Tab-separated table of N, CA and C in Angstrom:
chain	number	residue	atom	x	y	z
M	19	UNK	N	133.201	103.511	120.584
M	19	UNK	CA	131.954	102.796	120.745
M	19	UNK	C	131.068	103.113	119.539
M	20	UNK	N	130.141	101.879	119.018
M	20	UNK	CA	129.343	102.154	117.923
M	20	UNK	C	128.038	102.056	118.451
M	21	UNK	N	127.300	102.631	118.434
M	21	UNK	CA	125.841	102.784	119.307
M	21	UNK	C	124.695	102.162	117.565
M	22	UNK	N	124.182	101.547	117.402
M	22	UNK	CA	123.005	101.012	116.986
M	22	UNK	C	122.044	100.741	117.097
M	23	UNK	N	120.603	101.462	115.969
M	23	UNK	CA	118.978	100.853	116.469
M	23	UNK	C	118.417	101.087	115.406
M	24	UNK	N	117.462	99.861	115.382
M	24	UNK	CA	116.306	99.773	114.329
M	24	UNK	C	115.071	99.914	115.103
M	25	UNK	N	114.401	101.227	114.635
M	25	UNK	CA	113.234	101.370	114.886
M	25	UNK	C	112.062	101.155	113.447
M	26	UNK	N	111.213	100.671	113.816
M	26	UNK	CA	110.292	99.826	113.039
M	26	UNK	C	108.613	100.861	113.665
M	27	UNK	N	107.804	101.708	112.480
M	27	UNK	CA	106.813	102.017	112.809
M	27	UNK	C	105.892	101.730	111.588
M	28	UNK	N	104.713	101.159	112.362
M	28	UNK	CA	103.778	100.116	111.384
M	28	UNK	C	102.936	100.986	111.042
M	29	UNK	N	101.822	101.455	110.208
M	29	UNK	CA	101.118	102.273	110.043
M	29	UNK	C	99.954	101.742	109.474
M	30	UNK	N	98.504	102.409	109.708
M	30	UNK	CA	97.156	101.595	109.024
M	30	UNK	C	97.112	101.224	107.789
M	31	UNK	N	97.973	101.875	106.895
M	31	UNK	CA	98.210	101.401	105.381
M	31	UNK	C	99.038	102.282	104.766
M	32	UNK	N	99.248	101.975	103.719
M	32	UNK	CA	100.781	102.057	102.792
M	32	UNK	C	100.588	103.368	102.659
M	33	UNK	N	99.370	104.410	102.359
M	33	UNK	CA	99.115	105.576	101.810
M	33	UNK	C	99.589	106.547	102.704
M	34	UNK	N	99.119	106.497	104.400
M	34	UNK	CA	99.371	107.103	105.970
M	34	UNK	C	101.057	106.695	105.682
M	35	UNK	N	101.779	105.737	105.795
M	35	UNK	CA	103.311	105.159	105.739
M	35	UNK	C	103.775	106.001	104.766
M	36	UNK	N	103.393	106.368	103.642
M	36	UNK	CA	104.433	107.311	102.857
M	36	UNK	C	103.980	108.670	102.920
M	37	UNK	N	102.931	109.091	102.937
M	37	UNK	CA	103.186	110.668	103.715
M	37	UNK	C	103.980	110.911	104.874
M	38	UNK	N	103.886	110.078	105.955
M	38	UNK	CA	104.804	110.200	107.229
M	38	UNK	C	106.426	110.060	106.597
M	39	UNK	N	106.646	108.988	105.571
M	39	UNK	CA	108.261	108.823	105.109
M	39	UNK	C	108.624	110.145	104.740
M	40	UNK	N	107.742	110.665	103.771
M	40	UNK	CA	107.979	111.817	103.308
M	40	UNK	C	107.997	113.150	103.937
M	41	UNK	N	107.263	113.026	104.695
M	41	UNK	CA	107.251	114.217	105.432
M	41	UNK	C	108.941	114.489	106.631
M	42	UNK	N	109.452	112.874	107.102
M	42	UNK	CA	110.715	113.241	107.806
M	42	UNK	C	111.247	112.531	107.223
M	43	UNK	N	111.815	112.406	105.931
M	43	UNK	CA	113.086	112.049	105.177
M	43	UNK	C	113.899	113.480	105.121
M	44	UNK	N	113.383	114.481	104.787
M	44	UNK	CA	113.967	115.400	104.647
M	44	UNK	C	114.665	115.926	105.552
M	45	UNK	N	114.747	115.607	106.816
M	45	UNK	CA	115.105	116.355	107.918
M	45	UNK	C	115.877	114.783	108.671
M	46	UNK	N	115.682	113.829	107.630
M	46	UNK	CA	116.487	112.203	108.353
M	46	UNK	C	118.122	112.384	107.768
M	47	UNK	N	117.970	113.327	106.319
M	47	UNK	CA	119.131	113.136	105.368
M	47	UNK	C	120.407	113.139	106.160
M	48	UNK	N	121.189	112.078	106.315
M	48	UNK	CA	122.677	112.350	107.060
M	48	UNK	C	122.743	111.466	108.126
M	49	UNK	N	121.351	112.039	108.416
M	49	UNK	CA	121.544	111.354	110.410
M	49	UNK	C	120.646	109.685	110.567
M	50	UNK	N	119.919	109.945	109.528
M	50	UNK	CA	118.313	108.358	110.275
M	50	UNK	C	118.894	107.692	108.239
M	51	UNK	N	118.980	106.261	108.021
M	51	UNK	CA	118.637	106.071	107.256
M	51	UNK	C	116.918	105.289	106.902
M	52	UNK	N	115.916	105.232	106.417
M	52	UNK	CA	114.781	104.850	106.232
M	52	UNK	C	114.668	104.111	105.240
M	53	UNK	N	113.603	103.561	105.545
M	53	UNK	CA	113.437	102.155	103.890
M	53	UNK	C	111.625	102.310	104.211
M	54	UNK	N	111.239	102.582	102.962
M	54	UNK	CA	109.222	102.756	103.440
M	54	UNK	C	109.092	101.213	102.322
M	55	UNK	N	108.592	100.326	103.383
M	55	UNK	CA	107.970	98.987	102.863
M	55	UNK	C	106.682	98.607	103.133
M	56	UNK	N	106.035	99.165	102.442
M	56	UNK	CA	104.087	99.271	102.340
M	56	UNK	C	103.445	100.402	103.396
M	57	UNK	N	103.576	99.605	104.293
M	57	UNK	CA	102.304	100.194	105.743
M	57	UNK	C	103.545	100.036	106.879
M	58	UNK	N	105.148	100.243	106.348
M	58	UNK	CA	106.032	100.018	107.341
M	58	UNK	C	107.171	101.160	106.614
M	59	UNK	N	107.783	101.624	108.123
M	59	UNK	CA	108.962	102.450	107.834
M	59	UNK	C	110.466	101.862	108.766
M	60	UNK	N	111.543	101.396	108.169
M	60	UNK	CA	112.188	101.265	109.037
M	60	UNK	C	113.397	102.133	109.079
M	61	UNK	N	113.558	102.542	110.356
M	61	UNK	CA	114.397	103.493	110.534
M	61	UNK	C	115.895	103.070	111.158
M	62	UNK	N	117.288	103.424	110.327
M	62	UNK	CA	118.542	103.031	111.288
M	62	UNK	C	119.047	103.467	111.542
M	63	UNK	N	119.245	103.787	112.628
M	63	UNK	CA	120.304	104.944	113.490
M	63	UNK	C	121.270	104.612	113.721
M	64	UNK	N	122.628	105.088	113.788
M	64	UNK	CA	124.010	104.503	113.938
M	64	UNK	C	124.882	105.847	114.275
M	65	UNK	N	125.519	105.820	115.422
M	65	UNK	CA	126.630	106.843	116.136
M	65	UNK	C	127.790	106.395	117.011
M	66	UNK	N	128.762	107.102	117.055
M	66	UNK	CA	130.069	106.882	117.707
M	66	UNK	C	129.569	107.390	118.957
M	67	UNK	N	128.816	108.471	119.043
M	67	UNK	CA	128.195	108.943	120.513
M	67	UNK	C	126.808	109.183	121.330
M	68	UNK	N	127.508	108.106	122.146
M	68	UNK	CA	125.847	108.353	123.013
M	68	UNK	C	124.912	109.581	122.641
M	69	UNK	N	125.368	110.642	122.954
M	69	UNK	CA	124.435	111.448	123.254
M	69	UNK	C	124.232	112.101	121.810
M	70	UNK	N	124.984	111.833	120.781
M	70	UNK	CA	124.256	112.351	119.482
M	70	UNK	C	122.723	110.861	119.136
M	71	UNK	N	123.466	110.167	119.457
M	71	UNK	CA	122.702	108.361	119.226
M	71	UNK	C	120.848	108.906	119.845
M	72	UNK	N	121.619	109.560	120.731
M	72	UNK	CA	120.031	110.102	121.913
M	72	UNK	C	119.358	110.867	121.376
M	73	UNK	N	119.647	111.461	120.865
M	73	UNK	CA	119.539	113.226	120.403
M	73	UNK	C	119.034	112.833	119.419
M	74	UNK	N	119.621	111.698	118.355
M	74	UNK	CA	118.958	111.438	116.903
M	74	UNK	C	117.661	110.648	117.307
M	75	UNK	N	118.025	109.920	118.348
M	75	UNK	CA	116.132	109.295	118.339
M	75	UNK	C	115.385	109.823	119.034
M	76	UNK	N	115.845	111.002	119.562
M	76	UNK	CA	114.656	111.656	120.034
M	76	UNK	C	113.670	112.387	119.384
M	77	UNK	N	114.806	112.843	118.333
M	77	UNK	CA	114.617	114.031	117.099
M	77	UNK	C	113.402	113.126	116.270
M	78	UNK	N	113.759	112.147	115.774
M	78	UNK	CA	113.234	111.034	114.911
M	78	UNK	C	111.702	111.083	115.565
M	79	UNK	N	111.630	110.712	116.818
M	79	UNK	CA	110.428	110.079	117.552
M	79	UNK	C	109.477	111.332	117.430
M	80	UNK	N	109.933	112.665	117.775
M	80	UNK	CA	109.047	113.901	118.188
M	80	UNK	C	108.592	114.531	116.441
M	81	UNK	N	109.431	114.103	115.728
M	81	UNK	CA	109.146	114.095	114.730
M	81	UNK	C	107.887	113.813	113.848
M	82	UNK	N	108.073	112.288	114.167
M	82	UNK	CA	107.309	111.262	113.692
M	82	UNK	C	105.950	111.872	114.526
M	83	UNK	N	105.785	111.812	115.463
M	83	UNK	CA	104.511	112.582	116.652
M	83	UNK	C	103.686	113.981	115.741
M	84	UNK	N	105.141	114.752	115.402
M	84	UNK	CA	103.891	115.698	114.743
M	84	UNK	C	103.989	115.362	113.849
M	85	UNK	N	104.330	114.753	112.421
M	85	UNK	CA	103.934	114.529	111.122
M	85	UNK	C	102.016	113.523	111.481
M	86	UNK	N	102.546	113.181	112.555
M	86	UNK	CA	100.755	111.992	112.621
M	86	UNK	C	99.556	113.027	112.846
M	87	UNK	N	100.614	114.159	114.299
M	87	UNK	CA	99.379	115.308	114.214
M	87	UNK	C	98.711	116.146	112.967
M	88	UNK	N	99.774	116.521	112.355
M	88	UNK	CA	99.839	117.457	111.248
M	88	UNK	C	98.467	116.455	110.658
M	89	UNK	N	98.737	115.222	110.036
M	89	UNK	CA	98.177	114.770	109.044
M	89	UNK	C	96.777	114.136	109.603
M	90	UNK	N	96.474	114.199	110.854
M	90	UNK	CA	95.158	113.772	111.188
M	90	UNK	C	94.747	115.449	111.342
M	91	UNK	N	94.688	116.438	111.434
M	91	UNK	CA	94.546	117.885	111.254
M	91	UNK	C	94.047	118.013	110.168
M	92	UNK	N	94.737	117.843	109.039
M	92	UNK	CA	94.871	118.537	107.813
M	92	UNK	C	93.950	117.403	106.668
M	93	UNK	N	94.382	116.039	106.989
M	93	UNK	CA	93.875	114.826	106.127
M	93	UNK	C	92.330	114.966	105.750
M	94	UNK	N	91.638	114.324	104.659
M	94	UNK	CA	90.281	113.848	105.317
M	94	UNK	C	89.946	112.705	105.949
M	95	UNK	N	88.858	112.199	106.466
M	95	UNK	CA	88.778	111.207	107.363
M	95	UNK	C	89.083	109.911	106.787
M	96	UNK	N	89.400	109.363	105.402
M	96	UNK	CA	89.614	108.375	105.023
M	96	UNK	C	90.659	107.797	105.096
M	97	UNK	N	92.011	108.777	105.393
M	97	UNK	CA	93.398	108.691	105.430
M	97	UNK	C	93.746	108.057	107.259
């Protein structure tokens, strides 16, 4: 079985979209491929097994959650 998904996360503008790319590319290498297109990231996941398929978008999602925390924390208010 080939398990497949495109997840698509839109962001307020291109500047917020590539700190977040950047911040989980590094930890996508192998498993998520990504493409950062302005104020958009799209993400493709692809596995022979369910539960790695699960495991990778979960990883991806909780991810993505704290890179937004981190950077509304740390950012100034213009970002």
């Amino acid at each position: 079985m080939n398990i497949k998904s495109n997840i698509k996360m839109e962001y307020k503008d291109p500047q917020y979209a590539e700190i977040v790319y950047k911040s989980l590319e590094v930890d996508n290498k192998g498993f998520v491929r990504s493409v950062l297109e302005e104020d958009t990231i799209n993400f493709k996941i692809e596995s022979d097994k369910l539960g790695s398929f699960l495991a990778t978008a979960d990883d991806l999602i909780a991810s993505e959650i704290l890179a937004e925390e981190i950077i509304k924390k740390t950012s100034p208010k213009e970002l």
